[in-house]
Amino acid sequence: NAGVTQTPKFQVLKTGQSMTLQCAQDMNHEYMSWYRQDPGMGLRLIHYSVGAGITDQGEVPNGYNVSRSTTEDFPLRLLSAAPSQTSVYFCASNPTPQGTGELFFGEGSRLTVL
Amino acid sequence: GENVEQHPSTLSVQEGDSAVIKCTYSDSASNYFPWYKQELGKGPQLIIDIRSNVGEKKDQRIAVTLNKTAKHFSLHITETQPEDSAVYFCAARFKAAGNKLTFGGGTRVLVKP
């Protein structure tokens, strides 16, 4: 199993551009989530999904959209990038719909918005 | 709102010494407290967790203690080795936040040989 795979690993955008961060897991996990990591602020939850077709907002959802058309994939969309969205983004999954227990993280996507 | 405070933000120890990281949380109803280790260029990985009905848990050189009355929990690493150098995150599951994890700000640990 590859686990949780994120692409791209690095991306530079200009303000106002749009892009999609991809996340795929091959563990048949119900729960998937996106976090952003900023210095001194830990990991903050952006959006999460408890199963295909179901998504919900986390702590910092503004400026981001998600969808969950399949169990395996959970893309994160930035519609109009802003410098405040410069961060490292992590996708994480968990076997249960509630997301209880261990979270399995991808290796991250570093985004810079100029 | 729900909050997890983590201290210190950086910690430098000599190889073989012990390292202690402390976290406090705001919601007394929290019932699950995991610790994640993040190595350079990697995603966080669970190293140990504890539930609210347990006061202490050990796994080889790492241990976690929980004081529910004071609302704080700590990670203890004994006999530190260079491979323990990483960023460590504590977290707490808050019922008021729909049982979602809230993470502390992280501690960068450097083990000097």
CSV table of C-alpha atoms in Angstrom, one decimal:
chain,number,residue,atom,x,y,z
A,1,ASN,CA,0.0,0.0,0.0
A,2,ALA,CA,1.2,3.5,-0.9
A,3,GLY,CA,-0.8,5.0,2.0
A,4,VAL,CA,-1.7,8.7,1.6
A,5,THR,CA,-0.2,10.3,-1.6
A,6,GLN,CA,-0.2,14.0,-2.1
A,7,THR,CA,0.7,15.9,-5.3
A,8,PRO,CA,2.4,18.2,-6.0
A,9,LYS,CA,5.1,18.4,-3.4
A,10,PHE,CA,5.9,22.0,-4.2
A,11,GLN,CA,4.0,24.7,-6.0
A,12,VAL,CA,4.5,28.5,-6.5
A,13,LEU,CA,1.4,30.6,-7.4
A,14,LYS,CA,0.8,34.2,-8.1
A,15,THR,CA,-2.0,36.0,-6.2
A,16,GLY,CA,-5.3,35.3,-7.8
A,17,GLN,CA,-4.4,32.1,-9.5
A,18,SER,CA,-6.3,28.9,-8.8
A,19,MET,CA,-5.0,25.4,-8.3
A,20,THR,CA,-5.9,22.0,-6.9
A,21,LEU,CA,-3.9,19.9,-4.4
A,22,GLN,CA,-4.5,16.3,-4.9
A,23,CYS,CA,-4.8,13.6,-2.2
A,24,ALA,CA,-5.3,9.9,-2.7
A,25,GLN,CA,-5.4,7.0,-0.3
A,26,ASP,CA,-5.4,3.3,-1.1
A,27,MET,CA,-6.4,2.0,2.4
A,28,ASN,CA,-10.2,2.3,1.9
A,29,HIS,CA,-10.4,4.8,4.7
A,30,GLU,CA,-13.8,6.5,5.2
A,31,TYR,CA,-12.4,9.7,6.8
A,32,MET,CA,-10.2,12.1,5.0
A,33,SER,CA,-9.1,15.6,6.0
A,34,TRP,CA,-6.9,18.6,5.0
A,35,TYR,CA,-4.7,20.5,7.4
A,36,ARG,CA,-2.4,23.4,7.0
A,37,GLN,CA,0.8,23.8,9.0
A,38,ASP,CA,2.2,27.2,9.8
A,39,PRO,CA,5.1,28.0,12.1
A,40,GLY,CA,4.1,28.0,15.8
A,41,MET,CA,0.5,27.2,15.0
A,42,GLY,CA,0.5,23.5,14.7
A,43,LEU,CA,-1.8,21.8,12.3
A,44,ARG,CA,-5.2,23.4,11.7
A,45,LEU,CA,-8.1,21.6,10.1
A,46,ILE,CA,-9.4,23.1,6.8
A,47,HIS,CA,-12.0,20.6,5.6
A,48,TYR,CA,-12.9,17.0,6.2
A,49,SER,CA,-15.0,14.2,4.8
A,50,VAL,CA,-16.6,11.3,6.6
A,51,GLY,CA,-17.3,9.4,3.4
A,52,ALA,CA,-17.9,9.7,-0.4
A,53,GLY,CA,-20.3,12.6,-1.1
A,54,ILE,CA,-20.0,14.1,2.4
A,55,THR,CA,-17.8,17.1,3.3
A,56,ASP,CA,-17.7,19.6,6.1
A,57,GLN,CA,-15.8,22.6,7.3
A,58,GLY,CA,-13.0,22.6,9.8
A,59,GLU,CA,-11.4,25.4,11.7
A,60,VAL,CA,-10.0,27.5,8.8
A,61,PRO,CA,-12.2,26.8,5.7
A,62,ASN,CA,-12.3,30.2,4.1
A,63,GLY,CA,-10.6,30.3,0.6
A,64,TYR,CA,-10.7,26.6,0.1
A,65,ASN,CA,-13.2,24.1,-1.5
A,66,VAL,CA,-13.3,20.3,-1.4
A,67,SER,CA,-15.2,17.5,-2.9
A,68,ARG,CA,-15.3,13.7,-2.3
A,69,SER,CA,-16.6,11.9,-5.3
A,70,THR,CA,-14.8,8.6,-4.5
A,71,THR,CA,-13.6,7.0,-1.3
A,72,GLU,CA,-10.0,7.3,-2.5
A,73,ASP,CA,-9.7,10.9,-3.6
A,74,PHE,CA,-10.1,14.2,-1.6
A,75,PRO,CA,-8.8,17.2,-3.6
A,76,LEU,CA,-8.4,20.7,-2.1
A,77,ARG,CA,-9.1,23.6,-4.4
A,78,LEU,CA,-7.8,27.2,-4.0
A,79,LEU,CA,-10.1,29.3,-6.2
A,80,SER,CA,-8.1,32.6,-5.9
A,81,ALA,CA,-4.8,32.2,-4.1
A,82,ALA,CA,-3.7,34.8,-1.5
A,83,PRO,CA,-0.3,35.2,0.2
A,84,SER,CA,-2.0,34.2,3.5
A,85,GLN,CA,-2.4,30.8,2.0
A,86,THR,CA,1.3,30.2,1.8
A,87,SER,CA,1.7,27.1,4.0
A,88,VAL,CA,2.4,23.4,4.0
A,89,TYR,CA,-0.7,21.4,3.4
A,90,PHE,CA,-1.2,17.9,4.7
A,91,CYS,CA,-3.9,15.4,3.8
A,92,ALA,CA,-4.8,12.8,6.5
A,93,SER,CA,-7.1,9.7,6.6
A,94,ASN,CA,-8.6,7.4,9.2
A,95,PRO,CA,-10.4,4.1,8.8
A,96,THR,CA,-13.5,5.2,10.7
A,97,PRO,CA,-16.1,7.8,9.5
A,98,GLN,CA,-15.7,9.6,12.8
A,99,GLY,CA,-12.0,10.0,12.3
A,100,THR,CA,-11.2,8.5,15.8
A,101,GLY,CA,-7.8,7.0,16.5
A,102,GLU,CA,-4.7,7.3,14.4
A,103,LEU,CA,-4.5,9.8,11.5
A,104,PHE,CA,-2.4,8.7,8.6
A,105,PHE,CA,-0.7,11.7,7.0
A,106,GLY,CA,0.7,12.3,3.5
A,107,GLU,CA,4.1,13.8,3.1
A,108,GLY,CA,2.8,17.3,2.5
A,109,SER,CA,2.5,19.9,-0.3
A,110,ARG,CA,4.4,23.2,0.2
A,111,LEU,CA,2.6,26.1,-1.4
A,112,THR,CA,4.0,29.6,-1.9
A,113,VAL,CA,1.7,32.4,-3.0
A,114,LEU,CA,3.6,35.5,-4.3
B,1,GLY,CA,-12.8,28.1,21.8
B,2,GLU,CA,-10.9,24.8,22.1
B,3,ASN,CA,-7.2,25.3,22.7
B,4,VAL,CA,-4.0,23.3,23.2
B,5,GLU,CA,-0.9,25.0,24.4
B,6,GLN,CA,2.4,23.3,23.9
B,7,HIS,CA,5.8,24.1,25.6
B,8,PRO,CA,8.6,24.6,24.9
B,9,SER,CA,8.6,25.5,21.2
B,10,THR,CA,12.2,24.4,20.9
B,11,LEU,CA,14.2,21.9,23.0
B,12,SER,CA,17.9,21.0,22.8
B,13,VAL,CA,19.2,18.1,24.7
B,14,GLN,CA,22.4,16.1,24.9
B,15,GLU,CA,22.3,12.6,23.6
B,16,GLY,CA,21.4,10.2,26.4
B,17,ASP,CA,19.5,12.9,28.4
B,18,SER,CA,15.7,13.0,28.9
B,19,ALA,CA,13.3,15.3,27.1
B,20,VAL,CA,9.9,16.5,28.3
B,21,ILE,CA,7.3,18.3,26.4
B,22,LYS,CA,4.1,19.6,28.1
B,23,CYS,CA,0.7,20.5,26.8
B,24,THR,CA,-2.4,22.0,28.4
B,25,TYR,CA,-5.9,21.8,27.0
B,26,SER,CA,-9.0,23.9,27.6
B,27,ASP,CA,-12.0,21.4,27.5
B,28,SER,CA,-12.3,19.1,30.5
B,29,ALA,CA,-14.5,16.8,28.5
B,30,SER,CA,-11.6,15.9,26.1
B,31,ASN,CA,-11.0,12.1,26.1
B,32,TYR,CA,-8.2,11.4,23.7
B,33,PHE,CA,-4.6,12.7,23.6
B,34,PRO,CA,-2.2,11.6,20.9
B,35,TRP,CA,1.4,12.6,20.2
B,36,TYR,CA,2.7,12.9,16.6
B,37,LYS,CA,6.4,13.0,15.5
B,38,GLN,CA,7.3,14.8,12.3
B,39,GLU,CA,10.6,14.2,10.7
B,40,LEU,CA,12.1,16.6,8.2
B,41,GLY,CA,10.2,16.6,4.9
B,42,LYS,CA,7.7,14.1,6.1
B,43,GLY,CA,4.1,14.0,7.4
B,44,PRO,CA,3.4,13.6,11.1
B,45,GLN,CA,3.2,10.1,12.5
B,46,LEU,CA,1.5,8.8,15.6
B,47,ILE,CA,4.0,7.7,18.2
B,48,ILE,CA,1.9,7.2,21.3
B,49,ASP,CA,-1.6,8.1,22.6
B,50,ILE,CA,-3.5,8.1,25.8
B,51,ARG,CA,-7.2,8.1,26.7
B,52,SER,CA,-8.8,9.9,29.6
B,53,ASN,CA,-9.3,6.8,31.7
B,54,VAL,CA,-5.6,6.2,31.9
B,55,GLY,CA,-3.0,8.2,33.8
B,56,GLU,CA,0.2,6.9,32.2
B,57,LYS,CA,1.3,4.9,29.2
B,58,LYS,CA,4.8,3.7,28.1
B,59,ASP,CA,6.2,2.4,24.9
B,60,GLN,CA,10.0,1.6,25.2
B,61,ARG,CA,11.7,5.0,25.6
B,62,ILE,CA,8.7,7.1,25.3
B,63,ALA,CA,5.9,7.7,27.9
B,64,VAL,CA,2.9,10.0,28.2
B,65,THR,CA,1.3,11.1,31.4
B,66,LEU,CA,-2.1,12.7,31.8
B,67,ASN,CA,-3.4,14.9,34.7
B,68,LYS,CA,-7.1,15.4,34.1
B,69,THR,CA,-7.6,17.6,37.1
B,70,ALA,CA,-5.0,20.1,35.9
B,71,LYS,CA,-5.9,19.5,32.2
B,72,HIS,CA,-2.3,18.8,31.1
B,73,PHE,CA,-0.4,15.9,29.6
B,74,SER,CA,3.3,15.4,28.9
B,75,LEU,CA,5.6,13.4,26.6
B,76,HIS,CA,8.7,12.0,28.1
B,77,ILE,CA,11.6,10.6,26.0
B,78,THR,CA,14.3,8.9,27.9
B,79,GLU,CA,17.9,8.1,26.7
B,80,THR,CA,17.5,10.4,23.8
B,81,GLN,CA,19.2,9.5,20.5
B,82,PRO,CA,20.0,11.5,17.4
B,83,GLU,CA,17.0,9.9,15.6
B,84,ASP,CA,14.7,11.5,18.1
B,85,SER,CA,15.4,14.9,16.6
B,86,ALA,CA,12.1,16.0,15.0
B,87,VAL,CA,9.1,18.2,15.6
B,88,TYR,CA,6.6,16.8,18.1
B,89,PHE,CA,2.9,17.7,18.2
B,90,CYS,CA,0.5,17.1,21.0
B,91,ALA,CA,-3.3,17.0,20.3
B,92,ALA,CA,-6.6,16.7,22.1
B,93,ARG,CA,-10.0,15.6,20.9
B,94,PHE,CA,-12.6,18.0,21.9
B,95,LYS,CA,-16.3,16.9,22.2
B,96,ALA,CA,-17.4,20.5,21.7
B,97,ALA,CA,-15.6,20.5,18.3
B,98,GLY,CA,-17.4,17.5,17.0
B,99,ASN,CA,-14.6,15.2,18.3
B,100,LYS,CA,-12.1,16.7,15.9
B,101,LEU,CA,-8.4,16.9,16.9
B,102,THR,CA,-6.9,20.2,17.9
B,103,PHE,CA,-3.1,20.3,17.7
B,104,GLY,CA,-0.6,22.2,19.8
B,105,GLY,CA,1.9,24.5,18.2
B,106,GLY,CA,4.7,21.9,18.0
B,107,THR,CA,8.1,21.4,19.7
B,108,ARG,CA,11.3,21.2,17.7
B,109,VAL,CA,13.6,18.8,19.5
B,110,LEU,CA,17.3,18.7,18.7
B,111,VAL,CA,19.4,15.9,20.2
B,112,LYS,CA,23.1,16.8,20.2
B,113,PRO,CA,25.6,13.9,19.8
